[in-house]
Amino acid sequence: MIFQRALRRELFSAASAVFTTLFTITVTFMLIRILRDAAGGKIASSDVLILIGFYSLDYFPILLILTGFISVLLVVTRAYQDSEMVVWFASGLSLTRWIAPILSVALPLTMLVASLSLVVSPWANEQMQEVRNRYEKREDIAKVAPGKFQESRGGGRVSFVEEVSGDLSKVQNIFTSMMNDGRSSVIVAKEGKVEIDAHGDRFLVMSQGRRYDGLPTEGDFQMMQFEKYAVLLSAQSNLDANNKSAKALPLRTLIDDPNPTRDGELLWRASLPFMGLLLMLLAIPLGYVNPRVGRSANMIVALILVAVNLNILNMLQLAVVQGKISFWRASWPMHVAVAILTALFFLWRLKVNSVWHPSSVWGRIKCRLYRKKNQQCVDHQQMVGN
C-alpha cells in the first residue's frame, strides 16, 4: 500500500508537469493559427478566446493520452536510473507488480478520455462550427471594420464604411466597389441595413446614394441616384446550418444513421480510450534503461511508437471513410497488435536470463570481442542478467 500511494503521488506529479507543458505548446500553436484567421477576416476578433477554449476541449483526449503515457514512462525510467528497480528485483518482486497501481490511475484517466472523446469533443466541434457559421452568415458589409477597406470572400466586392451600429445591422457612409459582367460599379450611400426576404435571402438595402457604372472616359458610363438600392449578400442555399461535419455530430447520430464518413469518425472516437490504456501499460516495460546510460534514446523510441500508433489509426479511419474496410474490421486489429506487443515486452523484461535478452546478447558479443575465457563469459552474462 505504501508503494502504491507513493507511485500514484509520483504519477500525479509527473502528469501535472507533462500536461502543463503539452497544453501550453498546443495553446500557443492554436493561438497563432486563430489569430492568423482573424487577421485574414475568416473569423471575428471577438471570437478568438471562445475558439481557443473549444479547440482545447477538442484536443484534450490526445493530450491526456500523451500525458498518461509519458508520465508512466518517466516514473519507471527514474526508478531504473536511481537503482530502485535493482532493490525491487532483489526483493523477489516482479515487474508485473507495477500493473495494478498503474491501472488504478490509468482506468480513471481512460474513462475521462472516453467521455471527452465521445461527448465533449463533438460538442466543442459543434460550437466551433456554429461560431464560424454565425460569422459567415453575417453580411460582408458588417464584417468591415470602420475606416478600413475589406474584400469579400469571393473577391468580387471591396467595401468601406465610416461607422457601424452597435448591433452590426446598420452602417453609415458606405462605399462599395463591385465587378458586374466585366464592368466596374461603384456605389456610395449614406446608410445601409440588412433585410431578409421571404425566401431567406439576405440583402443590404442602401438609402440616399449614387451608383456609377463603368469609367467616366467611356461612352457607356452611367450614373444614377437612388433612394433605396438592394445588393444580394447571401442566398439561403449557402446558409444551410444543418450541414454539419462528422466531427460535430453527437454519438447517437453516428450510431443511428451510419455512413462511411460517420463510421470513420466513430472509429476515431472509440479507439482513443483503448489506445490510451494500452499505451500506459506498454510504458511499464518500455521504461527500462541502463542506470549508466541516459534515457534520451528510450524516450525517442517511446514517442515514435505513439506517433506510429496515431498514424495507423488515421490510416484505418481513412480506409473506413473511403469504404475500403468496414468499421468492425478496422476497430480491433491495432489494439490487439499493441496488446500483443505489450505482452512481448513484459516477457522480454521478465526473462532476464534468456539467451535472447539484450544483456545476454551484449555479454556474448563482449566475450567474443575481447576473447575471454568461456567461464569468464558465462560469469559475466550471469552477472549482467542478474
C-alpha positions as a Python dict, from the first residue, in 0.01 Angstrom:
ca = {
    (1, 'M'): (0, 0, 0),
    (2, 'I'): (285, 239, 78),
    (3, 'F'): (440, 167, -261),
    (4, 'Q'): (108, 222, -441),
    (5, 'R'): (42, 552, -268),
    (6, 'A'): (396, 674, -341),
    (7, 'L'): (367, 562, -704),
    (8, 'R'): (32, 735, -752),
    (9, 'R'): (166, 1051, -593),
    (10, 'E'): (467, 1048, -824),
    (11, 'L'): (247, 976, -1127),
    (12, 'F'): (19, 1269, -1049),
    (13, 'S'): (319, 1497, -1002),
    (14, 'A'): (473, 1391, -1334),
    (15, 'A'): (136, 1410, -1510),
    (16, 'S'): (81, 1767, -1390),
    (17, 'A'): (415, 1881, -1529),
    (18, 'V'): (372, 1692, -1859),
    (19, 'F'): (14, 1811, -1916),
    (20, 'T'): (106, 2172, -1840),
    (21, 'T'): (389, 2158, -2093),
    (22, 'L'): (184, 1990, -2367),
    (23, 'F'): (-116, 2216, -2309),
    (24, 'T'): (98, 2530, -2324),
    (25, 'I'): (256, 2421, -2653),
    (26, 'T'): (-82, 2328, -2802),
    (27, 'V'): (-250, 2654, -2698),
    (28, 'T'): (42, 2852, -2841),
    (29, 'F'): (8, 2689, -3183),
    (30, 'M'): (-372, 2725, -3172),
    (31, 'L'): (-344, 3092, -3083),
    (32, 'I'): (-110, 3157, -3376),
    (33, 'R'): (-347, 2984, -3619),
    (34, 'I'): (-664, 3151, -3484),
    (35, 'L'): (-505, 3496, -3483),
    (36, 'R'): (-397, 3438, -3844),
    (37, 'D'): (-758, 3351, -3936),
    (38, 'A'): (-884, 3658, -3752),
    (39, 'A'): (-636, 3880, -3933),
    (40, 'G'): (-746, 3728, -4264),
    (41, 'G'): (-1112, 3801, -4196),
    (42, 'K'): (-1214, 3436, -4160),
    (43, 'I'): (-1334, 3474, -3801),
    (44, 'A'): (-1434, 3763, -3580),
    (45, 'S'): (-1168, 3901, -3349),
    (46, 'S'): (-1416, 3883, -3060),
    (47, 'D'): (-1442, 3504, -3105),
    (48, 'V'): (-1069, 3430, -3063),
    (49, 'L'): (-1081, 3337, -2694),
    (50, 'I'): (-1401, 3134, -2741),
    (51, 'L'): (-1247, 2932, -3023),
    (52, 'I'): (-930, 2870, -2821),
    (53, 'G'): (-1145, 2720, -2545),
    (54, 'F'): (-1336, 2496, -2785),
    (55, 'Y'): (-1017, 2387, -2964),
    (56, 'S'): (-864, 2299, -2626),
    (57, 'L'): (-1159, 2074, -2543),
    (58, 'D'): (-1122, 1907, -2882),
    (59, 'Y'): (-752, 1833, -2823),
    (60, 'F'): (-792, 1720, -2462),
    (61, 'P'): (-825, 1343, -2540),
    (62, 'I'): (-494, 1334, -2729),
    (63, 'L'): (-323, 1548, -2465),
    (64, 'L'): (-442, 1319, -2185),
    (65, 'I'): (-327, 1007, -2373),
    (66, 'L'): (20, 1156, -2421),
    (67, 'T'): (24, 1276, -2060),
    (68, 'G'): (-55, 931, -1920),
    (69, 'F'): (195, 754, -2142),
    (70, 'I'): (483, 995, -2082),
    (71, 'S'): (415, 1011, -1707),
    (72, 'V'): (434, 633, -1662),
    (73, 'L'): (743, 623, -1880),
    (74, 'L'): (916, 893, -1675),
    (75, 'V'): (833, 730, -1341),
    (76, 'V'): (954, 383, -1447),
    (77, 'T'): (1266, 526, -1609),
    (78, 'R'): (1351, 721, -1295),
    (79, 'A'): (1316, 403, -1087),
    (80, 'Y'): (1570, 230, -1311),
    (81, 'Q'): (1810, 525, -1311),
    (82, 'D'): (1803, 559, -932),
    (83, 'S'): (1863, 182, -899),
    (84, 'E'): (1530, 137, -722),
    (85, 'M'): (1442, -142, -963),
    (86, 'V'): (1756, -330, -855),
    (87, 'V'): (1624, -334, -500),
    (88, 'W'): (1278, -420, -632),
    (89, 'F'): (1400, -726, -821),
    (90, 'A'): (1640, -826, -542),
    (91, 'S'): (1339, -839, -308),
    (92, 'G'): (1186, -1107, -529),
    (93, 'L'): (920, -878, -677),
    (94, 'S'): (826, -889, -1043),
    (95, 'L'): (775, -610, -1294),
    (96, 'T'): (412, -721, -1324),
    (97, 'R'): (351, -588, -970),
    (98, 'W'): (353, -241, -1129),
    (99, 'I'): (42, -317, -1335),
    (100, 'A'): (-214, -287, -1053),
    (101, 'P'): (-107, 59, -924),
    (102, 'I'): (-67, 185, -1281),
    (103, 'L'): (-419, 62, -1363),
    (104, 'S'): (-558, 244, -1060),
    (105, 'V'): (-453, 565, -1235),
    (106, 'A'): (-499, 451, -1595),
    (107, 'L'): (-862, 338, -1565),
    (108, 'P'): (-999, 673, -1437),
    (109, 'L'): (-791, 851, -1698),
    (110, 'T'): (-932, 619, -1967),
    (111, 'M'): (-1287, 694, -1855),
    (112, 'L'): (-1211, 1066, -1874),
    (113, 'V'): (-1066, 1027, -2225),
    (114, 'A'): (-1376, 828, -2329),
    (115, 'S'): (-1614, 1097, -2203),
    (116, 'L'): (-1414, 1371, -2371),
    (117, 'S'): (-1382, 1180, -2699),
    (118, 'L'): (-1743, 1060, -2721),
    (119, 'V'): (-1932, 1357, -2575),
    (120, 'V'): (-1728, 1671, -2507),
    (121, 'S'): (-1520, 1688, -2827),
    (122, 'P'): (-1823, 1658, -3060),
    (123, 'W'): (-1998, 1931, -2863),
    (124, 'A'): (-1688, 2153, -2886),
    (125, 'N'): (-1668, 2095, -3263),
    (126, 'E'): (-2036, 2178, -3298),
    (127, 'Q'): (-1988, 2503, -3107),
    (128, 'M'): (-1683, 2593, -3318),
    (129, 'Q'): (-1880, 2531, -3635),
    (130, 'E'): (-2167, 2745, -3510),
    (131, 'V'): (-1930, 3029, -3424),
    (132, 'R'): (-1775, 3016, -3770),
    (133, 'N'): (-2113, 2981, -3944),
    (134, 'R'): (-2251, 3274, -3748),
    (135, 'Y'): (-1965, 3487, -3872),
    (136, 'E'): (-2004, 3358, -4228),
    (137, 'K'): (-2376, 3437, -4218),
    (138, 'R'): (-2302, 3794, -4128),
    (139, 'E'): (-2319, 4017, -4431),
    (140, 'D'): (-1986, 4119, -4576),
    (141, 'I'): (-2053, 4486, -4511),
    (142, 'A'): (-2096, 4420, -4138),
    (143, 'K'): (-1758, 4246, -4127),
    (144, 'V'): (-1587, 4566, -4229),
    (145, 'A'): (-1409, 4747, -3951),
    (146, 'P'): (-1487, 5121, -3952),
    (147, 'G'): (-1230, 5312, -4152),
    (148, 'K'): (-1083, 5003, -4318),
    (149, 'F'): (-1123, 4856, -4667),
    (150, 'Q'): (-1238, 4494, -4665),
    (151, 'E'): (-1257, 4246, -4954),
    (152, 'S'): (-1545, 3999, -4966),
    (153, 'R'): (-1487, 3623, -4952),
    (154, 'G'): (-1542, 3580, -5325),
    (155, 'G'): (-1313, 3870, -5405),
    (156, 'G'): (-1582, 4044, -5614),
    (157, 'R'): (-1658, 4327, -5375),
    (158, 'V'): (-1450, 4579, -5181),
    (159, 'S'): (-1631, 4774, -4909),
    (160, 'F'): (-1559, 5065, -4681),
    (161, 'V'): (-1778, 5209, -4406),
    (162, 'E'): (-1724, 5504, -4180),
    (163, 'E'): (-1936, 5385, -3887),
    (164, 'V'): (-2108, 5061, -3774),
    (165, 'S'): (-2401, 5046, -3533),
    (166, 'G'): (-2376, 4852, -3210),
    (167, 'D'): (-2592, 4562, -3331),
    (168, 'L'): (-2396, 4539, -3661),
    (169, 'S'): (-2720, 4565, -3859),
    (170, 'K'): (-2671, 4922, -3985),
    (171, 'V'): (-2372, 5102, -4134),
    (172, 'Q'): (-2314, 5467, -4215),
    (173, 'N'): (-2143, 5632, -4515),
    (174, 'I'): (-2090, 5327, -4735),
    (175, 'F'): (-1851, 5285, -5027),
    (176, 'T'): (-1874, 4963, -5232),
    (177, 'S'): (-1687, 4866, -5546),
    (178, 'M'): (-1807, 4565, -5748),
    (179, 'M'): (-1745, 4394, -6082),
    (180, 'N'): (-2056, 4313, -6288),
    (181, 'D'): (-2002, 4135, -6621),
    (182, 'G'): (-1655, 4280, -6650),
    (183, 'R'): (-1768, 4633, -6572),
    (184, 'S'): (-1676, 4824, -6262),
    (185, 'S'): (-1959, 4952, -6042),
    (186, 'V'): (-1915, 5191, -5752),
    (187, 'I'): (-2190, 5258, -5501),
    (188, 'V'): (-2186, 5526, -5233),
    (189, 'A'): (-2468, 5565, -4984),
    (190, 'K'): (-2544, 5746, -4663),
    (191, 'E'): (-2686, 5446, -4478),
    (192, 'G'): (-2741, 5072, -4516),
    (193, 'K'): (-2914, 4795, -4330),
    (194, 'V'): (-2970, 4422, -4370),
    (195, 'E'): (-3305, 4279, -4470),
    (196, 'I'): (-3415, 3919, -4524),
    (197, 'D'): (-3683, 3843, -4780),
    (198, 'A'): (-3948, 3570, -4771),
    (199, 'H'): (-3706, 3315, -4926),
    (200, 'G'): (-3443, 3373, -4660),
    (201, 'D'): (-3204, 3564, -4889),
    (202, 'R'): (-3007, 3844, -4726),
    (203, 'F'): (-2987, 4188, -4889),
    (204, 'L'): (-2802, 4503, -4798),
    (205, 'V'): (-3054, 4782, -4855),
    (206, 'M'): (-2878, 5116, -4901),
    (207, 'S'): (-3052, 5451, -4897),
    (208, 'Q'): (-2976, 5800, -5027),
    (209, 'G'): (-2689, 5720, -5254),
    (210, 'R'): (-2547, 5705, -5608),
    (211, 'R'): (-2427, 5431, -5838),
    (212, 'Y'): (-2158, 5470, -6105),
    (213, 'D'): (-2121, 5203, -6377),
    (214, 'G'): (-1813, 5195, -6598),
    (215, 'L'): (-1550, 5465, -6634),
    (216, 'P'): (-1615, 5835, -6696),
    (217, 'T'): (-1392, 5824, -7005),
    (218, 'E'): (-1603, 5552, -7170),
    (219, 'G'): (-1912, 5609, -7378),
    (220, 'D'): (-2133, 5372, -7181),
    (221, 'F'): (-2063, 5537, -6846),
    (222, 'Q'): (-2379, 5560, -6635),
    (223, 'M'): (-2465, 5738, -6315),
    (224, 'M'): (-2787, 5716, -6122),
    (225, 'Q'): (-2920, 5844, -5794),
    (226, 'F'): (-3141, 5630, -5571),
    (227, 'E'): (-3345, 5647, -5257),
    (228, 'K'): (-3312, 5273, -5192),
    (229, 'Y'): (-3088, 5012, -5355),
    (230, 'A'): (-3057, 4643, -5256),
    (231, 'V'): (-2747, 4424, -5304),
    (232, 'L'): (-2768, 4046, -5258),
    (233, 'L'): (-2529, 3936, -4984),
    (234, 'S'): (-2601, 3565, -4947),
    (235, 'A'): (-2864, 3319, -5059),
    (236, 'Q'): (-3042, 3078, -4828),
    (237, 'S'): (-2892, 2782, -5012),
    (238, 'N'): (-2547, 2891, -4893),
    (239, 'L'): (-2657, 2916, -4530),
    (240, 'D'): (-2756, 2560, -4458),
    (241, 'A'): (-2695, 2531, -4084),
    (242, 'N'): (-2787, 2164, -4085),
    (243, 'N'): (-2485, 2072, -4293),
    (244, 'K'): (-2265, 1961, -4005),
    (245, 'S'): (-1937, 1780, -4034),
    (246, 'A'): (-1899, 1434, -3885),
    (247, 'K'): (-1681, 1572, -3604),
    (248, 'A'): (-1968, 1787, -3481),
    (249, 'L'): (-2230, 1510, -3478),
    (250, 'P'): (-2333, 1354, -3145),
    (251, 'L'): (-2264, 989, -3073),
    (252, 'R'): (-2630, 888, -3110),
    (253, 'T'): (-2644, 1026, -3465),
    (254, 'L'): (-2329, 838, -3567),
    (255, 'I'): (-2479, 511, -3442),
    (256, 'D'): (-2836, 556, -3566),
    (257, 'D'): (-2757, 693, -3913),
    (258, 'P'): (-2428, 535, -4025),
    (259, 'N'): (-2234, 602, -4343),
    (260, 'P'): (-1862, 563, -4427),
    (261, 'T'): (-1773, 915, -4313),
    (262, 'R'): (-1957, 879, -3983),
    (263, 'D'): (-1818, 529, -3928),
    (264, 'G'): (-1467, 670, -3966),
    (265, 'E'): (-1541, 938, -3708),
    (266, 'L'): (-1691, 677, -3472),
    (267, 'L'): (-1379, 462, -3514),
    (268, 'W'): (-1158, 755, -3410),
    (269, 'R'): (-1366, 841, -3104),
    (270, 'A'): (-1399, 482, -2982),
    (271, 'S'): (-1032, 397, -3038),
    (272, 'L'): (-881, 676, -2828),
    (273, 'P'): (-971, 535, -2481),
    (274, 'F'): (-836, 187, -2566),
    (275, 'M'): (-523, 336, -2716),
    (276, 'G'): (-457, 543, -2402),
    (277, 'L'): (-499, 244, -2169),
    (278, 'L'): (-275, 15, -2374),
    (279, 'L'): (-4, 278, -2412),
    (280, 'M'): (14, 333, -2037),
    (281, 'L'): (62, -42, -1986),
    (282, 'L'): (319, -51, -2266),
    (283, 'A'): (517, 223, -2091),
    (284, 'I'): (593, -8, -1795),
    (285, 'P'): (829, -247, -1978),
    (286, 'L'): (931, 26, -2220),
    (287, 'G'): (1071, 234, -1933),
    (288, 'Y'): (1374, 9, -1887),
    (289, 'V'): (1708, 191, -1906),
    (290, 'N'): (2061, 115, -1804),
    (291, 'P'): (2140, 332, -1497),
    (292, 'R'): (2479, 417, -1650),
    (293, 'V'): (2322, 543, -1974),
    (294, 'G'): (2091, 838, -2037),
    (295, 'R'): (1723, 794, -2116),
    (296, 'S'): (1702, 1010, -2428),
    (297, 'A'): (1709, 716, -2667),
    (298, 'N'): (1443, 538, -2466),
    (299, 'M'): (1213, 842, -2479),
    (300, 'I'): (1263, 883, -2853),
    (301, 'V'): (1167, 520, -2918),
    (302, 'A'): (857, 560, -2700),
    (303, 'L'): (742, 874, -2881),
    (304, 'I'): (800, 705, -3217),
    (305, 'L'): (570, 422, -3106),
    (306, 'V'): (299, 674, -3014),
    (307, 'A'): (336, 850, -3349),
    (308, 'V'): (315, 518, -3535),
    (309, 'N'): (6, 425, -3333),
    (310, 'L'): (-170, 752, -3419),
    (311, 'N'): (-73, 725, -3786),
    (312, 'I'): (-210, 371, -3808),
    (313, 'L'): (-535, 491, -3652),
    (314, 'N'): (-553, 772, -3909),
    (315, 'M'): (-492, 525, -4191),
    (316, 'L'): (-766, 294, -4063),
    (317, 'Q'): (-1005, 587, -4031),
    (318, 'L'): (-927, 694, -4388),
    (319, 'A'): (-983, 339, -4514),
    (320, 'V'): (-1323, 329, -4341),
    (321, 'V'): (-1422, 669, -4483),
    (322, 'Q'): (-1324, 555, -4833),
    (323, 'G'): (-1527, 235, -4790),
    (324, 'K'): (-1226, 4, -4826),
    (325, 'I'): (-1287, -164, -4491),
    (326, 'S'): (-1581, -185, -4254),
    (327, 'F'): (-1594, -27, -3910),
    (328, 'W'): (-1591, -362, -3727),
    (329, 'R'): (-1294, -496, -3922),
    (330, 'A'): (-1094, -180, -3851),
    (331, 'S'): (-1186, -142, -3484),
    (332, 'W'): (-976, -422, -3331),
    (333, 'P'): (-651, -511, -3523),
    (334, 'M'): (-447, -215, -3397),
    (335, 'H'): (-545, -264, -3033),
    (336, 'V'): (-476, -637, -3049),
    (337, 'A'): (-135, -567, -3202),
    (338, 'V'): (-48, -319, -2926),
    (339, 'A'): (-168, -562, -2658),
    (340, 'I'): (49, -840, -2805),
    (341, 'L'): (345, -601, -2826),
    (342, 'T'): (293, -507, -2461),
    (343, 'A'): (284, -874, -2357),
    (344, 'L'): (603, -946, -2555),
    (345, 'F'): (783, -653, -2390),
    (346, 'F'): (677, -779, -2047),
    (347, 'L'): (807, -1129, -2130),
    (348, 'W'): (1126, -978, -2264),
    (349, 'R'): (1190, -786, -1940),
    (350, 'L'): (1086, -1073, -1714),
    (351, 'K'): (1306, -1336, -1876),
    (352, 'V'): (1632, -1161, -1796),
    (353, 'N'): (1823, -1491, -1806),
    (354, 'S'): (1704, -1571, -2156),
    (355, 'V'): (1972, -1613, -2420),
    (356, 'W'): (1789, -1354, -2633),
    (357, 'H'): (1770, -1091, -2363),
    (358, 'P'): (1972, -779, -2458),
    (359, 'S'): (2205, -817, -2160),
    (360, 'S'): (2284, -1178, -2257),
    (361, 'V'): (2337, -1089, -2623),
    (362, 'W'): (2560, -797, -2529),
    (363, 'G'): (2758, -1018, -2291),
    (364, 'R'): (2824, -1275, -2564),
    (365, 'I'): (2933, -1002, -2804),
    (366, 'K'): (3175, -861, -2549),
    (367, 'C'): (3315, -1205, -2482),
    (368, 'R'): (3382, -1263, -2849),
    (369, 'L'): (3533, -918, -2897),
    (370, 'Y'): (3774, -947, -2606),
    (371, 'R'): (3829, -1322, -2648),
    (372, 'K'): (3779, -1402, -2282),
    (373, 'K'): (3766, -1749, -2146),
    (374, 'N'): (3437, -1934, -2169),
    (375, 'Q'): (3385, -1947, -1790),
    (376, 'Q'): (3453, -1575, -1757),
    (377, 'C'): (3199, -1506, -2030),
    (378, 'V'): (2937, -1718, -1858),
    (379, 'D'): (3005, -1545, -1525),
    (380, 'H'): (2979, -1207, -1695),
    (381, 'Q'): (2649, -1293, -1864),
    (382, 'Q'): (2504, -1423, -1539),
    (383, 'M'): (2613, -1109, -1356),
    (384, 'V'): (2457, -882, -1621),
    (385, 'G'): (2138, -1094, -1624),
    (386, 'N'): (2100, -1073, -1251),
}
